[in-house]
XYZ file of N, CA and C in Angstrom:
240
model
N -30.318 -20.604 11.761
C -30.617 -20.906 10.369
C -31.826 -20.122 9.885
N -32.788 -19.922 10.763
C -33.988 -19.173 10.359
C -33.648 -17.714 10.076
N -32.632 -17.174 10.777
C -32.219 -15.799 10.510
C -31.659 -15.656 9.099
N -30.894 -16.635 8.661
C -30.345 -16.590 7.306
C -31.458 -16.686 6.262
N -32.427 -17.528 6.502
C -33.556 -17.636 5.571
C -34.321 -16.313 5.508
N -34.534 -15.711 6.676
C -35.238 -14.437 6.720
C -34.448 -13.352 5.978
N -33.142 -13.277 6.215
C -32.300 -12.282 5.540
C -32.320 -12.490 4.037
N -32.248 -13.722 3.602
C -32.263 -14.012 2.165
C -33.597 -13.609 1.543
N -34.702 -13.884 2.247
C -36.021 -13.490 1.734
C -36.135 -11.980 1.635
N -35.615 -11.268 2.619
C -35.680 -9.806 2.595
C -34.848 -9.242 1.447
N -33.705 -9.840 1.184
C -32.879 -9.386 0.065
C -33.574 -9.633 -1.271
N -34.309 -10.732 -1.383
C -35.036 -11.008 -2.614
C -36.234 -10.076 -2.780
N -36.837 -9.623 -1.688
C -37.969 -8.707 -1.762
C -37.548 -7.308 -2.199
N -36.318 -6.924 -1.898
C -35.824 -5.572 -2.206
C -34.623 -5.653 -3.146
N -34.866 -5.853 -4.448
C -33.723 -6.016 -5.362
C -32.868 -4.746 -5.492
N -33.459 -3.577 -5.342
C -32.671 -2.340 -5.418
C -31.672 -2.253 -4.281
N -32.129 -2.510 -3.076
C -31.242 -2.496 -1.908
C -30.165 -3.563 -2.045
N -30.578 -4.741 -2.522
C -29.621 -5.838 -2.694
C -28.525 -5.448 -3.673
N -28.923 -4.809 -4.782
C -27.940 -4.391 -5.787
C -26.973 -3.369 -5.209
N -27.501 -2.373 -4.504
C -26.641 -1.348 -3.919
C -25.710 -1.968 -2.874
N -26.234 -2.872 -2.055
C -25.401 -3.501 -1.024
C -24.290 -4.336 -1.646
N -24.620 -5.121 -2.656
C -23.609 -5.971 -3.306
C -22.561 -5.116 -4.013
N -22.978 -4.063 -4.712
C -22.017 -3.192 -5.401
C -21.125 -2.451 -4.404
N -21.702 -2.032 -3.277
C -20.899 -1.359 -2.251
C -19.849 -2.297 -1.672
N -20.249 -3.508 -1.381
C -19.282 -4.495 -0.872
C -18.202 -4.799 -1.910
N -18.614 -4.954 -3.163
C -17.636 -5.248 -4.216
C -16.639 -4.104 -4.376
N -17.142 -2.874 -4.353
C -16.257 -1.716 -4.483
C -15.303 -1.622 -3.292
N -15.810 -1.852 -2.084
C -14.955 -1.797 -0.900
C -13.888 -2.875 -0.900
N -14.272 -4.089 -1.256
C -13.301 -5.190 -1.296
C -12.273 -4.954 -2.398
N -12.708 -4.472 -3.551
C -11.776 -4.197 -4.652
C -10.799 -3.086 -4.310
N -11.298 -2.003 -3.703
C -10.422 -0.894 -3.323
C -9.428 -1.333 -2.245
N -9.897 -2.107 -1.283
C -9.020 -2.603 -0.229
C -7.923 -3.488 -0.809
N -8.277 -4.346 -1.740
C -7.290 -5.220 -2.370
C -6.268 -4.417 -3.162
N -6.735 -3.420 -3.912
C -5.824 -2.601 -4.710
C -4.859 -1.816 -3.824
N -5.363 -1.220 -2.768
C -4.504 -0.439 -1.882
C -3.492 -1.341 -1.173
N -3.935 -2.502 -0.705
C -2.993 -3.412 -0.054
C -1.914 -3.880 -1.026
N -2.288 -4.133 -2.279
C -1.311 -4.568 -3.273
C -0.245 -3.499 -3.485
N -0.663 -2.246 -3.591
C 0.292 -1.153 -3.783
C 1.192 -1.011 -2.561
N 0.617 -1.017 -1.371
C 1.423 -0.882 -0.150
C 2.370 -2.065 0.007
N 1.885 -3.260 -0.294
C 2.734 -4.444 -0.185
C 3.912 -4.356 -1.146
N 3.642 -3.927 -2.363
C 4.699 -3.836 -3.366
C 5.726 -2.771 -3.009
N 5.266 -1.610 -2.543
C 6.171 -0.492 -2.317
C 6.839 -0.496 -0.949
N 6.139 -0.963 0.079
C 6.656 -0.775 1.428
C 7.002 -2.058 2.175
N 6.298 -3.126 1.944
C 6.462 -4.303 2.785
C 7.503 -5.292 2.275
N 7.737 -5.321 1.006
C 8.735 -6.262 0.476
C 10.124 -5.664 0.581
N 11.107 -6.514 0.775
C 12.472 -6.010 0.889
C 12.995 -5.593 -0.480
N 14.008 -4.777 -0.452
C 14.583 -4.277 -1.698
C 15.323 -5.392 -2.431
N 15.347 -5.332 -3.764
C 16.005 -6.389 -4.538
C 17.522 -6.207 -4.608
N 18.168 -6.146 -3.455
C 19.629 -6.055 -3.375
C 20.125 -7.183 -2.479
N 21.429 -7.409 -2.504
C 21.997 -8.542 -1.774
C 21.757 -8.439 -0.261
N 22.122 -7.330 0.348
C 21.970 -7.139 1.794
C 21.239 -5.820 2.061
N 19.914 -5.807 2.006
C 19.191 -4.540 2.161
C 19.363 -3.900 3.538
N 19.690 -4.688 4.556
C 19.874 -4.101 5.888
C 21.168 -3.299 5.994
N 22.053 -3.424 5.012
C 23.311 -2.688 5.032
C 23.248 -1.385 4.239
N 22.104 -1.084 3.638
C 21.967 0.168 2.892
C 21.950 1.351 3.853
N 22.555 2.451 3.425
C 22.584 3.660 4.234
C 22.189 4.847 3.367
N 21.841 5.944 4.012
C 21.563 7.195 3.321
C 22.646 8.184 3.717
N 23.299 8.762 2.718
C 24.344 9.747 2.965
C 23.761 11.115 2.625
N 23.915 12.056 3.553
C 23.320 13.376 3.391
C 24.387 14.425 3.649
N 24.388 15.469 2.831
C 25.271 16.610 3.047
C 24.489 17.643 3.852
N 25.055 18.094 4.961
C 24.400 19.120 5.765
C 25.154 20.422 5.559
N 24.424 21.424 5.076
C 25.030 22.718 4.799
C 25.150 23.569 6.049
N 25.728 24.752 5.894
C 25.932 25.631 7.046
C 24.621 26.088 7.698
N 23.557 26.145 6.969
C 22.267 26.579 7.526
C 21.489 25.391 8.083
N 22.179 24.278 8.347
C 21.565 23.049 8.875
C 20.497 22.483 7.948
N 20.659 22.721 6.657
C 19.750 22.130 5.678
C 20.437 20.926 5.066
N 19.671 19.891 4.802
C 20.267 18.681 4.237
C 20.005 18.629 2.741
N 20.949 18.052 2.026
C 20.846 17.924 0.577
C 21.194 16.493 0.196
N 20.307 15.852 -0.522
C 20.613 14.528 -1.043
C 21.468 14.674 -2.287
N 22.266 13.669 -2.573
C 23.075 13.721 -3.776
C 23.193 12.329 -4.364
N 23.635 12.285 -5.612
C 23.689 11.027 -6.340
C 25.043 10.339 -6.164
N 25.110 9.091 -6.599
C 26.357 8.346 -6.499
C 27.482 8.998 -7.317
N 27.235 9.489 -8.559
C 28.337 10.132 -9.277
C 28.930 11.334 -8.512
N 28.102 12.083 -7.806
C 28.632 13.186 -7.012
C 29.453 12.649 -5.835
N 29.014 11.563 -5.248
C 29.746 10.936 -4.143
C 31.089 10.366 -4.632
N 31.050 9.765 -5.808
C 32.236 9.098 -6.349
C 33.267 10.091 -6.883
N 32.859 11.322 -7.161
C 33.761 12.332 -7.694
C 34.811 12.699 -6.653
N 36.070 12.769 -7.030
C 37.112 13.124 -6.041
C 36.898 14.531 -5.501
N 37.227 14.689 -4.241
C 37.088 16.004 -3.598
C 38.087 16.973 -4.223
N 37.616 18.193 -4.440
C 38.526 19.174 -5.052
C 39.072 20.140 -4.042
């Protein structure tokens, strides 16, 4: 308990350091929260479809072993 009293007294003696420390902590906590929110929204939540585990990616592989993504209308178009 005496350590906390000492730390509090030191923070009151140095208001500039206290301000910088509090602003640094606030900025770090805010940035961490914002980044986690973005990652949670984009990567951690499941997709809003009925069975997301059944989704697949269809890729066309050309003669040079290069892959090309394509859209559903191209997939749905009858082969010529």
